[in-house]
Amino acid sequence: MSLLKDLVKLPSITPQECGIYTMIKEKFSQIQTPLLESLVIEQENNGVKNLFYLFYPKGADISALPHLCFAGHIDVVPTGESWQYEPFSAKEVDGYIYGRGTQDMKGGVSAFVSAICQSLESQSLENCMLSILLTSDEEGEGTYGTKIMLETLQKRHLLPHCCIVAEPTSTHHTGDTIKIGRRGSINGTLIIEGKQGHAAYPQKCLNPIELLGGRLGFLAGVNLDNGNSYFEPSKLVITDIRGGMEVVNVTPQNLKIMFNVRNSPLSDESSIRIYVESTLATLPYTLTLKTSSLPFITESNTELVKSLNAVIEAKVGKKAELSTSGGTSDARFFSAFGVKVVELGVPNDRIHAINERVKIDDILILHDIFIDFLAIFKNSAKKFV
């Protein structure tokens, strides 16, 4: 738990890094294993810092071996007020460690860093490579984070074949859920045009609210597809509606509707536009759509998913639920580069919340799962390519 506490005590609010990478590099430098070499790549762009740390067999062609990466972020969201314990104190109470980032996601980072150290000290690498990729801008825009590092790795022929992102994916206890994919996210802005006027003379107005009328029911909360075995249906979720000047005697000039679609692979910008156009046919409106992330999936029959779930079943007595729920994460960037990727971490019941905390037992279980998975990977690495 010492590494986790040390990480939490550093107030790395996005995009601050606060010396965490130096701490991790020093920990890795203490690994005393013969025939092991390492490569470090560090980046800094617009205040965002990224770290890639690769372990490989001495003298090996590092572009040719099976490559497993553990990834995550060391930045955290702001703390807010009224914490029971100081949010960067890493206070240990009744089997929990309190602090911003304990769940999201310094807990996961500490687990895989410690697991890699233990694994390499007990059994070196022969026919495979291990790495970590960390960023200080996952909670922010992500513009200069994981995506930029993956572009660098691609140019140097160092992209991993598979990756575990240690985001807090679990619900009740570590290992009850693996994220094998994520839905995409599409944001929309719809403006229905009208003509402002006096409420007493509606015949002289063109009220955009009345124009929309019952058609709202064909937008709000509608399923745009039926989903599939991995994804729930894509739902159009209205997040904001506004029009007028907050007075009772003037009709609005226009009506602005903002919405979000967490989309399965069965829906995209084009299909959403077609649906809105058919729903609002004949109305004067403008529609703007922007895709912020694409949906992705790592099939359940891949060696990565099967082996990880086998380890979880042996460790906690039950296989994990395979899920694509939740928001976006940096796993989407790995998938976009052709990397098989899953997410596994501690429970997420207090992420971004006041009094964020993680159960020590959940960290220890995650660490042990990673240890056992590393043993499988090192012994049968070719199966993961």
PDB file of C-alpha atoms in Angstrom, residues 53-349:
ATOM      1  CA  TYR A  53       8.433   2.347 -19.887  1.00  0.00           C
ATOM      2  CA  LEU A  54       9.311  -0.880 -21.727  1.00  0.00           C
ATOM      3  CA  PHE A  55      10.999  -4.037 -20.419  1.00  0.00           C
ATOM      4  CA  TYR A  56      12.445  -6.549 -22.882  1.00  0.00           C
ATOM      5  CA  PRO A  57      15.012  -9.399 -23.009  1.00  0.00           C
ATOM      6  CA  LYS A  58      18.569  -8.241 -23.419  1.00  0.00           C
ATOM      7  CA  GLY A  59      19.594  -8.103 -27.064  1.00  0.00           C
ATOM      8  CA  ALA A  60      16.090  -8.817 -28.394  1.00  0.00           C
ATOM      9  CA  ASP A  61      14.543  -7.248 -31.457  1.00  0.00           C
ATOM     10  CA  ILE A  62      11.995  -5.073 -29.659  1.00  0.00           C
ATOM     11  CA  SER A  63       9.791  -4.751 -32.727  1.00  0.00           C
ATOM     12  CA  ALA A  64       9.224  -8.489 -33.037  1.00  0.00           C
ATOM     13  CA  LEU A  65       8.197  -9.872 -29.640  1.00  0.00           C
ATOM     14  CA  PRO A  66       4.675 -10.212 -28.181  1.00  0.00           C
ATOM     15  CA  HIS A  67       4.041  -7.071 -26.176  1.00  0.00           C
ATOM     16  CA  LEU A  68       1.684  -6.554 -23.224  1.00  0.00           C
ATOM     17  CA  CYS A  69       1.054  -3.036 -21.951  1.00  0.00           C
ATOM     18  CA  PHE A  70      -0.568  -1.822 -18.740  1.00  0.00           C
ATOM     19  CA  ALA A  71      -2.000   1.651 -19.130  1.00  0.00           C
ATOM     20  CA  GLY A  72      -3.653   4.349 -17.098  1.00  0.00           C
ATOM     21  CA  HIS A  73      -3.653   7.938 -15.957  1.00  0.00           C
ATOM     22  CA  ILE A  74      -2.144   9.606 -12.921  1.00  0.00           C
ATOM     23  CA  ASP A  75      -4.180  12.809 -13.127  1.00  0.00           C
ATOM     24  CA  VAL A  76      -7.242  13.307 -10.948  1.00  0.00           C
ATOM     25  CA  VAL A  77     -10.260  15.607 -10.935  1.00  0.00           C
ATOM     26  CA  PRO A  78     -10.502  18.530  -8.456  1.00  0.00           C
ATOM     27  CA  THR A  79     -11.437  17.550  -4.922  1.00  0.00           C
ATOM     28  CA  GLY A  80     -14.429  19.688  -4.003  1.00  0.00           C
ATOM     29  CA  GLU A  81     -15.167  20.536  -0.381  1.00  0.00           C
ATOM     30  CA  SER A  82     -16.331  18.912   2.866  1.00  0.00           C
ATOM     31  CA  TRP A  83     -14.107  15.846   2.834  1.00  0.00           C
ATOM     32  CA  GLN A  84     -14.029  13.751   5.989  1.00  0.00           C
ATOM     33  CA  TYR A  85     -10.253  13.493   5.626  1.00  0.00           C
ATOM     34  CA  GLU A  86      -7.844  15.742   3.746  1.00  0.00           C
ATOM     35  CA  PRO A  87      -8.163  14.564   0.091  1.00  0.00           C
ATOM     36  CA  PHE A  88      -4.414  14.193  -0.469  1.00  0.00           C
ATOM     37  CA  SER A  89      -3.553  12.655   2.885  1.00  0.00           C
ATOM     38  CA  ALA A  90      -4.045   8.976   1.869  1.00  0.00           C
ATOM     39  CA  LYS A  91      -5.612   8.412   5.276  1.00  0.00           C
ATOM     40  CA  GLU A  92      -6.060   4.737   6.188  1.00  0.00           C
ATOM     41  CA  VAL A  93      -9.221   4.029   8.181  1.00  0.00           C
ATOM     42  CA  ASP A  94     -11.037   0.722   8.815  1.00  0.00           C
ATOM     43  CA  GLY A  95      -9.499  -1.102   5.883  1.00  0.00           C
ATOM     44  CA  TYR A  96      -9.889   1.760   3.407  1.00  0.00           C
ATOM     45  CA  ILE A  97      -7.521   4.374   2.022  1.00  0.00           C
ATOM     46  CA  TYR A  98      -9.183   7.752   1.518  1.00  0.00           C
ATOM     47  CA  GLY A  99      -8.073  10.309  -1.034  1.00  0.00           C
ATOM     48  CA  ARG A 100      -8.663  11.750  -4.468  1.00  0.00           C
ATOM     49  CA  GLY A 101      -7.592   9.192  -7.052  1.00  0.00           C
ATOM     50  CA  THR A 102      -7.640   6.141  -4.793  1.00  0.00           C
ATOM     51  CA  GLN A 103     -10.188   4.534  -7.118  1.00  0.00           C
ATOM     52  CA  ASP A 104      -9.749   6.644 -10.251  1.00  0.00           C
ATOM     53  CA  MET A 105      -7.142   5.528 -10.872  1.00  0.00           C
ATOM     54  CA  LYS A 106      -4.024   5.567  -8.747  1.00  0.00           C
ATOM     55  CA  GLY A 107      -5.222   2.359  -7.152  1.00  0.00           C
ATOM     56  CA  GLY A 108      -5.001   0.566 -10.488  1.00  0.00           C
ATOM     57  CA  VAL A 109      -1.659   2.171 -11.363  1.00  0.00           C
ATOM     58  CA  SER A 110      -0.096   1.159  -8.037  1.00  0.00           C
ATOM     59  CA  ALA A 111      -1.399  -2.389  -8.490  1.00  0.00           C
ATOM     60  CA  PHE A 112       0.116  -2.958 -11.922  1.00  0.00           C
ATOM     61  CA  VAL A 113       3.402  -1.172 -11.170  1.00  0.00           C
ATOM     62  CA  SER A 114       3.882  -3.321  -8.065  1.00  0.00           C
ATOM     63  CA  ALA A 115       2.800  -6.470  -9.929  1.00  0.00           C
ATOM     64  CA  ILE A 116       5.290  -5.844 -12.734  1.00  0.00           C
ATOM     65  CA  CYS A 117       8.116  -5.314 -10.242  1.00  0.00           C
ATOM     66  CA  GLN A 118       7.278  -8.522  -8.378  1.00  0.00           C
ATOM     67  CA  SER A 119       6.835 -10.496 -11.579  1.00  0.00           C
ATOM     68  CA  LEU A 120      10.136  -9.406 -13.115  1.00  0.00           C
ATOM     69  CA  GLU A 121      12.050 -10.020  -9.911  1.00  0.00           C
ATOM     70  CA  SER A 122      10.758 -13.598  -9.709  1.00  0.00           C
ATOM     71  CA  GLN A 123      10.833 -14.468 -13.424  1.00  0.00           C
ATOM     72  CA  SER A 124      12.554 -12.453 -16.116  1.00  0.00           C
ATOM     73  CA  LEU A 125      11.393 -12.070 -19.720  1.00  0.00           C
ATOM     74  CA  GLU A 126      12.405 -14.477 -22.466  1.00  0.00           C
ATOM     75  CA  ASN A 127      10.131 -14.232 -25.484  1.00  0.00           C
ATOM     76  CA  CYS A 128       7.937 -11.223 -24.735  1.00  0.00           C
ATOM     77  CA  MET A 129       7.895  -7.609 -23.595  1.00  0.00           C
ATOM     78  CA  LEU A 130       6.069  -5.692 -20.867  1.00  0.00           C
ATOM     79  CA  SER A 131       5.375  -1.991 -20.707  1.00  0.00           C
ATOM     80  CA  ILE A 132       3.391   0.723 -19.003  1.00  0.00           C
ATOM     81  CA  LEU A 133       1.881   3.810 -20.595  1.00  0.00           C
ATOM     82  CA  LEU A 134       0.784   6.666 -18.354  1.00  0.00           C
ATOM     83  CA  THR A 135      -0.650  10.103 -19.057  1.00  0.00           C
ATOM     84  CA  SER A 136      -1.490  13.163 -16.979  1.00  0.00           C
ATOM     85  CA  ASP A 137      -4.460  14.191 -19.142  1.00  0.00           C
ATOM     86  CA  GLU A 138      -7.156  11.527 -19.159  1.00  0.00           C
ATOM     87  CA  GLU A 139      -9.550  13.519 -16.996  1.00  0.00           C
ATOM     88  CA  GLY A 140      -9.100  16.563 -19.232  1.00  0.00           C
ATOM     89  CA  GLU A 141      -9.275  16.960 -22.984  1.00  0.00           C
ATOM     90  CA  GLY A 142      -6.891  14.087 -23.689  1.00  0.00           C
ATOM     91  CA  THR A 143      -5.568  15.904 -26.743  1.00  0.00           C
ATOM     92  CA  TYR A 144      -1.898  15.465 -25.849  1.00  0.00           C
ATOM     93  CA  GLY A 145      -2.182  12.293 -23.780  1.00  0.00           C
ATOM     94  CA  THR A 146      -2.375   8.596 -24.622  1.00  0.00           C
ATOM     95  CA  LYS A 147      -3.233   9.191 -28.287  1.00  0.00           C
ATOM     96  CA  ILE A 148      -0.035  11.182 -28.877  1.00  0.00           C
ATOM     97  CA  MET A 149       2.118   8.541 -27.177  1.00  0.00           C
ATOM     98  CA  LEU A 150       0.536   5.796 -29.266  1.00  0.00           C
ATOM     99  CA  GLU A 151       1.335   7.766 -32.414  1.00  0.00           C
ATOM    100  CA  THR A 152       4.962   7.863 -31.288  1.00  0.00           C
ATOM    101  CA  LEU A 153       5.000   4.144 -30.553  1.00  0.00           C
ATOM    102  CA  GLN A 154       3.494   3.387 -33.942  1.00  0.00           C
ATOM    103  CA  LYS A 155       6.252   5.336 -35.695  1.00  0.00           C
ATOM    104  CA  ARG A 156       8.852   3.392 -33.717  1.00  0.00           C
ATOM    105  CA  HIS A 157       7.128   0.026 -34.305  1.00  0.00           C
ATOM    106  CA  LEU A 158       6.514  -0.362 -30.577  1.00  0.00           C
ATOM    107  CA  LEU A 159       2.728  -0.597 -30.375  1.00  0.00           C
ATOM    108  CA  PRO A 160       1.627  -3.306 -27.926  1.00  0.00           C
ATOM    109  CA  HIS A 161      -0.342  -6.296 -29.124  1.00  0.00           C
ATOM    110  CA  CYS A 162      -2.651  -6.201 -26.117  1.00  0.00           C
ATOM    111  CA  CYS A 163      -3.325  -3.870 -23.241  1.00  0.00           C
ATOM    112  CA  ILE A 164      -4.987  -3.776 -19.828  1.00  0.00           C
ATOM    113  CA  VAL A 165      -6.208  -0.351 -18.746  1.00  0.00           C
ATOM    114  CA  ALA A 166      -6.637  -0.377 -14.960  1.00  0.00           C
ATOM    115  CA  GLU A 167      -9.659   1.914 -14.867  1.00  0.00           C
ATOM    116  CA  PRO A 168     -12.047   1.309 -11.939  1.00  0.00           C
ATOM    117  CA  THR A 169     -14.455  -1.026 -13.731  1.00  0.00           C
ATOM    118  CA  SER A 170     -15.802  -3.136 -10.879  1.00  0.00           C
ATOM    119  CA  THR A 171     -19.133  -2.640  -9.128  1.00  0.00           C
ATOM    120  CA  HIS A 172     -19.066  -4.436  -5.792  1.00  0.00           C
ATOM    121  CA  HIS A 173     -15.611  -6.012  -5.599  1.00  0.00           C
ATOM    122  CA  THR A 174     -12.514  -6.208  -7.751  1.00  0.00           C
ATOM    123  CA  GLY A 175     -12.965  -8.626 -10.609  1.00  0.00           C
ATOM    124  CA  ASP A 176     -16.746  -8.620 -10.908  1.00  0.00           C
ATOM    125  CA  THR A 177     -16.630  -6.660 -14.194  1.00  0.00           C
ATOM    126  CA  ILE A 178     -14.280  -6.442 -17.167  1.00  0.00           C
ATOM    127  CA  LYS A 179     -14.869  -3.754 -19.751  1.00  0.00           C
ATOM    128  CA  ILE A 180     -14.255  -5.391 -23.122  1.00  0.00           C
ATOM    129  CA  GLY A 181     -15.374  -2.335 -25.056  1.00  0.00           C
ATOM    130  CA  ARG A 182     -17.078   1.005 -24.785  1.00  0.00           C
ATOM    131  CA  ARG A 183     -19.884   2.773 -26.545  1.00  0.00           C
ATOM    132  CA  GLY A 184     -19.075   5.767 -28.676  1.00  0.00           C
ATOM    133  CA  SER A 185     -20.242   9.280 -27.844  1.00  0.00           C
ATOM    134  CA  ILE A 186     -21.896  11.694 -30.258  1.00  0.00           C
ATOM    135  CA  ASN A 187     -22.969  15.194 -29.198  1.00  0.00           C
ATOM    136  CA  GLY A 188     -25.718  17.047 -30.995  1.00  0.00           C
ATOM    137  CA  THR A 189     -27.101  20.580 -31.077  1.00  0.00           C
ATOM    138  CA  LEU A 190     -30.487  21.173 -32.678  1.00  0.00           C
ATOM    139  CA  ILE A 191     -31.860  24.692 -33.228  1.00  0.00           C
ATOM    140  CA  ILE A 192     -35.456  25.065 -34.375  1.00  0.00           C
ATOM    141  CA  GLU A 193     -36.016  28.471 -35.924  1.00  0.00           C
ATOM    142  CA  GLY A 194     -39.115  30.585 -35.253  1.00  0.00           C
ATOM    143  CA  LYS A 195     -40.284  34.196 -35.211  1.00  0.00           C
ATOM    144  CA  GLN A 196     -40.414  36.109 -31.960  1.00  0.00           C
ATOM    145  CA  GLY A 197     -43.581  37.987 -31.117  1.00  0.00           C
ATOM    146  CA  HIS A 198     -46.180  38.982 -28.567  1.00  0.00           C
ATOM    147  CA  ALA A 199     -47.918  36.096 -26.824  1.00  0.00           C
ATOM    148  CA  ALA A 200     -51.244  37.895 -27.238  1.00  0.00           C
ATOM    149  CA  TYR A 201     -50.921  37.715 -31.028  1.00  0.00           C
ATOM    150  CA  PRO A 202     -49.795  34.131 -31.680  1.00  0.00           C
ATOM    151  CA  GLN A 203     -50.980  34.350 -35.285  1.00  0.00           C
ATOM    152  CA  LYS A 204     -48.185  36.867 -35.912  1.00  0.00           C
ATOM    153  CA  CYS A 205     -45.541  34.616 -34.346  1.00  0.00           C
ATOM    154  CA  LEU A 206     -43.846  31.407 -35.357  1.00  0.00           C
ATOM    155  CA  ASN A 207     -43.395  29.644 -32.037  1.00  0.00           C
ATOM    156  CA  PRO A 208     -40.618  27.020 -32.349  1.00  0.00           C
ATOM    157  CA  ILE A 209     -41.920  25.174 -29.278  1.00  0.00           C
ATOM    158  CA  GLU A 210     -45.272  24.710 -30.955  1.00  0.00           C
ATOM    159  CA  LEU A 211     -43.521  23.712 -34.172  1.00  0.00           C
ATOM    160  CA  LEU A 212     -41.745  20.926 -32.323  1.00  0.00           C
ATOM    161  CA  GLY A 213     -44.880  19.894 -30.445  1.00  0.00           C
ATOM    162  CA  GLY A 214     -45.453  16.154 -30.287  1.00  0.00           C
ATOM    163  CA  ARG A 215     -42.341  15.449 -32.316  1.00  0.00           C
ATOM    164  CA  LEU A 216     -40.343  15.863 -29.109  1.00  0.00           C
ATOM    165  CA  GLY A 217     -41.542  12.421 -28.109  1.00  0.00           C
ATOM    166  CA  PHE A 218     -39.805  10.979 -31.179  1.00  0.00           C
ATOM    167  CA  LEU A 219     -36.495  12.492 -30.039  1.00  0.00           C
ATOM    168  CA  ALA A 220     -36.372  12.376 -26.250  1.00  0.00           C
ATOM    169  CA  GLY A 221     -35.107   9.016 -25.013  1.00  0.00           C
ATOM    170  CA  VAL A 222     -35.691   7.198 -28.290  1.00  0.00           C
ATOM    171  CA  ASN A 223     -33.649   4.083 -29.116  1.00  0.00           C
ATOM    172  CA  LEU A 224     -31.912   4.604 -32.451  1.00  0.00           C
ATOM    173  CA  ASP A 225     -31.044   0.921 -32.911  1.00  0.00           C
ATOM    174  CA  ASN A 226     -31.654  -2.392 -31.169  1.00  0.00           C
ATOM    175  CA  GLY A 227     -28.126  -2.931 -29.898  1.00  0.00           C
ATOM    176  CA  ASN A 228     -26.487  -6.366 -30.069  1.00  0.00           C
ATOM    177  CA  SER A 229     -24.997  -9.026 -27.804  1.00  0.00           C
ATOM    178  CA  TYR A 230     -22.272  -6.625 -26.635  1.00  0.00           C
ATOM    179  CA  PHE A 231     -23.988  -3.234 -26.721  1.00  0.00           C
ATOM    180  CA  GLU A 232     -27.206  -1.753 -25.410  1.00  0.00           C
ATOM    181  CA  PRO A 233     -29.316   0.221 -27.924  1.00  0.00           C
ATOM    182  CA  SER A 234     -28.063   3.673 -28.854  1.00  0.00           C
ATOM    183  CA  LYS A 235     -30.336   6.141 -27.048  1.00  0.00           C
ATOM    184  CA  LEU A 236     -30.834   9.807 -27.869  1.00  0.00           C
ATOM    185  CA  VAL A 237     -30.613  11.569 -24.494  1.00  0.00           C
ATOM    186  CA  ILE A 238     -31.665  15.224 -24.408  1.00  0.00           C
ATOM    187  CA  THR A 239     -29.500  17.130 -21.949  1.00  0.00           C
ATOM    188  CA  ASP A 240     -30.724  20.702 -22.363  1.00  0.00           C
ATOM    189  CA  ILE A 241     -33.686  22.594 -23.846  1.00  0.00           C
ATOM    190  CA  ARG A 242     -33.973  26.362 -23.840  1.00  0.00           C
ATOM    191  CA  GLY A 243     -35.788  29.142 -25.658  1.00  0.00           C
ATOM    192  CA  GLY A 244     -37.243  32.555 -24.945  1.00  0.00           C
ATOM    193  CA  MET A 245     -36.260  35.277 -22.485  1.00  0.00           C
ATOM    194  CA  GLU A 246     -37.866  33.972 -19.278  1.00  0.00           C
ATOM    195  CA  VAL A 247     -40.869  36.255 -19.659  1.00  0.00           C
ATOM    196  CA  VAL A 248     -44.539  35.308 -20.070  1.00  0.00           C
ATOM    197  CA  ASN A 249     -45.551  37.587 -22.927  1.00  0.00           C
ATOM    198  CA  VAL A 250     -42.891  37.003 -25.614  1.00  0.00           C
ATOM    199  CA  THR A 251     -42.630  33.879 -27.733  1.00  0.00           C
ATOM    200  CA  PRO A 252     -39.133  32.504 -28.509  1.00  0.00           C
ATOM    201  CA  GLN A 253     -37.125  33.336 -31.598  1.00  0.00           C
ATOM    202  CA  ASN A 254     -35.701  29.825 -31.567  1.00  0.00           C
ATOM    203  CA  LEU A 255     -35.539  26.656 -29.505  1.00  0.00           C
ATOM    204  CA  LYS A 256     -32.167  25.079 -28.766  1.00  0.00           C
ATOM    205  CA  ILE A 257     -31.908  21.403 -27.871  1.00  0.00           C
ATOM    206  CA  MET A 258     -28.652  19.717 -26.872  1.00  0.00           C
ATOM    207  CA  PHE A 259     -28.339  15.945 -26.732  1.00  0.00           C
ATOM    208  CA  ASN A 260     -25.907  13.058 -26.440  1.00  0.00           C
ATOM    209  CA  VAL A 261     -25.963   9.597 -27.960  1.00  0.00           C
ATOM    210  CA  ARG A 262     -23.828   6.854 -26.426  1.00  0.00           C
ATOM    211  CA  ASN A 263     -23.799   4.799 -29.563  1.00  0.00           C
ATOM    212  CA  SER A 264     -23.272   1.182 -30.413  1.00  0.00           C
ATOM    213  CA  PRO A 265     -21.516   0.317 -33.683  1.00  0.00           C
ATOM    214  CA  LEU A 266     -25.016   0.167 -35.219  1.00  0.00           C
ATOM    215  CA  SER A 267     -25.455   3.955 -35.145  1.00  0.00           C
ATOM    216  CA  ASP A 268     -23.227   6.831 -36.229  1.00  0.00           C
ATOM    217  CA  GLU A 269     -23.428  10.497 -37.209  1.00  0.00           C
ATOM    218  CA  SER A 270     -24.950   9.675 -40.579  1.00  0.00           C
ATOM    219  CA  SER A 271     -27.738   7.477 -39.229  1.00  0.00           C
ATOM    220  CA  ILE A 272     -28.547   9.975 -36.463  1.00  0.00           C
ATOM    221  CA  ARG A 273     -28.787  12.809 -38.995  1.00  0.00           C
ATOM    222  CA  ILE A 274     -31.089  10.763 -41.185  1.00  0.00           C
ATOM    223  CA  TYR A 275     -33.327   9.976 -38.208  1.00  0.00           C
ATOM    224  CA  VAL A 276     -33.565  13.609 -37.086  1.00  0.00           C
ATOM    225  CA  GLU A 277     -34.230  14.761 -40.651  1.00  0.00           C
ATOM    226  CA  SER A 278     -37.091  12.306 -41.019  1.00  0.00           C
ATOM    227  CA  THR A 279     -38.525  13.276 -37.619  1.00  0.00           C
ATOM    228  CA  LEU A 280     -38.367  17.027 -38.212  1.00  0.00           C
ATOM    229  CA  ALA A 281     -39.232  17.046 -41.907  1.00  0.00           C
ATOM    230  CA  THR A 282     -40.712  20.394 -43.034  1.00  0.00           C
ATOM    231  CA  LEU A 283     -39.496  22.231 -39.905  1.00  0.00           C
ATOM    232  CA  PRO A 284     -36.934  25.072 -40.131  1.00  0.00           C
ATOM    233  CA  TYR A 285     -33.918  23.868 -38.139  1.00  0.00           C
ATOM    234  CA  THR A 286     -30.166  23.397 -38.085  1.00  0.00           C
ATOM    235  CA  LEU A 287     -28.413  20.305 -36.711  1.00  0.00           C
ATOM    236  CA  THR A 288     -24.793  19.996 -35.641  1.00  0.00           C
ATOM    237  CA  LEU A 289     -23.285  16.622 -34.732  1.00  0.00           C
ATOM    238  CA  LYS A 290     -19.825  15.850 -33.374  1.00  0.00           C
ATOM    239  CA  THR A 291     -18.354  12.444 -32.608  1.00  0.00           C
ATOM    240  CA  SER A 292     -16.124  12.594 -29.533  1.00  0.00           C
ATOM    241  CA  SER A 293     -15.343   8.870 -29.427  1.00  0.00           C
ATOM    242  CA  LEU A 294     -16.015   5.760 -31.487  1.00  0.00           C
ATOM    243  CA  PRO A 295     -17.411   2.486 -30.139  1.00  0.00           C
ATOM    244  CA  PHE A 296     -15.049  -0.482 -29.920  1.00  0.00           C
ATOM    245  CA  ILE A 297     -15.035  -4.086 -28.778  1.00  0.00           C
ATOM    246  CA  THR A 298     -12.451  -6.745 -27.913  1.00  0.00           C
ATOM    247  CA  GLU A 299     -14.202 -10.028 -28.635  1.00  0.00           C
ATOM    248  CA  SER A 300     -14.816 -12.329 -25.684  1.00  0.00           C
ATOM    249  CA  ASN A 301     -13.080 -15.241 -27.425  1.00  0.00           C
ATOM    250  CA  THR A 302      -9.697 -13.481 -27.613  1.00  0.00           C
ATOM    251  CA  GLU A 303      -6.874 -14.896 -25.522  1.00  0.00           C
ATOM    252  CA  LEU A 304      -6.665 -11.629 -23.591  1.00  0.00           C
ATOM    253  CA  VAL A 305     -10.259 -11.818 -22.370  1.00  0.00           C
ATOM    254  CA  LYS A 306     -10.310 -15.583 -21.816  1.00  0.00           C
ATOM    255  CA  SER A 307      -7.063 -15.691 -19.839  1.00  0.00           C
ATOM    256  CA  LEU A 308      -7.869 -12.667 -17.711  1.00  0.00           C
ATOM    257  CA  ASN A 309     -11.288 -14.038 -16.847  1.00  0.00           C
ATOM    258  CA  ALA A 310      -9.818 -17.432 -16.003  1.00  0.00           C
ATOM    259  CA  VAL A 311      -7.455 -15.750 -13.541  1.00  0.00           C
ATOM    260  CA  ILE A 312     -10.348 -13.809 -12.012  1.00  0.00           C
ATOM    261  CA  GLU A 313     -12.433 -16.974 -11.625  1.00  0.00           C
ATOM    262  CA  ALA A 314      -9.552 -18.745  -9.887  1.00  0.00           C
ATOM    263  CA  LYS A 315      -8.919 -15.771  -7.618  1.00  0.00           C
ATOM    264  CA  VAL A 316     -12.444 -14.691  -6.602  1.00  0.00           C
ATOM    265  CA  GLY A 317     -14.482 -17.791  -7.420  1.00  0.00           C
ATOM    266  CA  LYS A 318     -16.579 -16.368 -10.238  1.00  0.00           C
ATOM    267  CA  LYS A 319     -15.990 -15.098 -13.742  1.00  0.00           C
ATOM    268  CA  ALA A 320     -16.368 -11.396 -14.389  1.00  0.00           C
ATOM    269  CA  GLU A 321     -19.282  -9.860 -16.235  1.00  0.00           C
ATOM    270  CA  LEU A 322     -18.176  -8.643 -19.650  1.00  0.00           C
ATOM    271  CA  SER A 323     -19.458  -5.110 -20.109  1.00  0.00           C
ATOM    272  CA  THR A 324     -19.386  -2.159 -22.501  1.00  0.00           C
ATOM    273  CA  SER A 325     -21.255   0.232 -20.215  1.00  0.00           C
ATOM    274  CA  GLY A 326     -20.076   3.540 -18.799  1.00  0.00           C
ATOM    275  CA  GLY A 327     -18.457   6.577 -20.324  1.00  0.00           C
ATOM    276  CA  THR A 328     -15.331   6.918 -22.400  1.00  0.00           C
ATOM    277  CA  SER A 329     -11.768   6.053 -21.428  1.00  0.00           C
ATOM    278  CA  ASP A 330      -8.323   5.994 -22.995  1.00  0.00           C
ATOM    279  CA  ALA A 331      -8.939   2.374 -23.980  1.00  0.00           C
ATOM    280  CA  ARG A 332     -10.598   3.786 -27.095  1.00  0.00           C
ATOM    281  CA  PHE A 333      -7.251   5.106 -28.315  1.00  0.00           C
ATOM    282  CA  PHE A 334      -5.596   1.684 -28.043  1.00  0.00           C
ATOM    283  CA  SER A 335      -8.426   0.091 -29.984  1.00  0.00           C
ATOM    284  CA  ALA A 336      -8.132   2.733 -32.710  1.00  0.00           C
ATOM    285  CA  PHE A 337      -4.493   1.653 -33.183  1.00  0.00           C
ATOM    286  CA  GLY A 338      -5.477  -2.004 -33.532  1.00  0.00           C
ATOM    287  CA  VAL A 339      -4.492  -3.030 -30.007  1.00  0.00           C
ATOM    288  CA  LYS A 340      -6.627  -5.632 -28.212  1.00  0.00           C
ATOM    289  CA  VAL A 341      -7.661  -3.825 -25.036  1.00  0.00           C
ATOM    290  CA  VAL A 342      -9.708  -4.485 -21.907  1.00  0.00           C
ATOM    291  CA  GLU A 343     -10.239  -2.563 -18.695  1.00  0.00           C
ATOM    292  CA  LEU A 344     -10.040  -4.044 -15.211  1.00  0.00           C
ATOM    293  CA  GLY A 345      -9.783  -2.260 -11.894  1.00  0.00           C
ATOM    294  CA  VAL A 346     -11.196  -1.672  -8.443  1.00  0.00           C
ATOM    295  CA  PRO A 347     -14.836  -0.714  -7.702  1.00  0.00           C
ATOM    296  CA  ASN A 348     -16.009   2.678  -8.932  1.00  0.00           C
ATOM    297  CA  ASP A 349     -18.680   3.585  -6.370  1.00  0.00           C
TER     298      ASP A 349
END
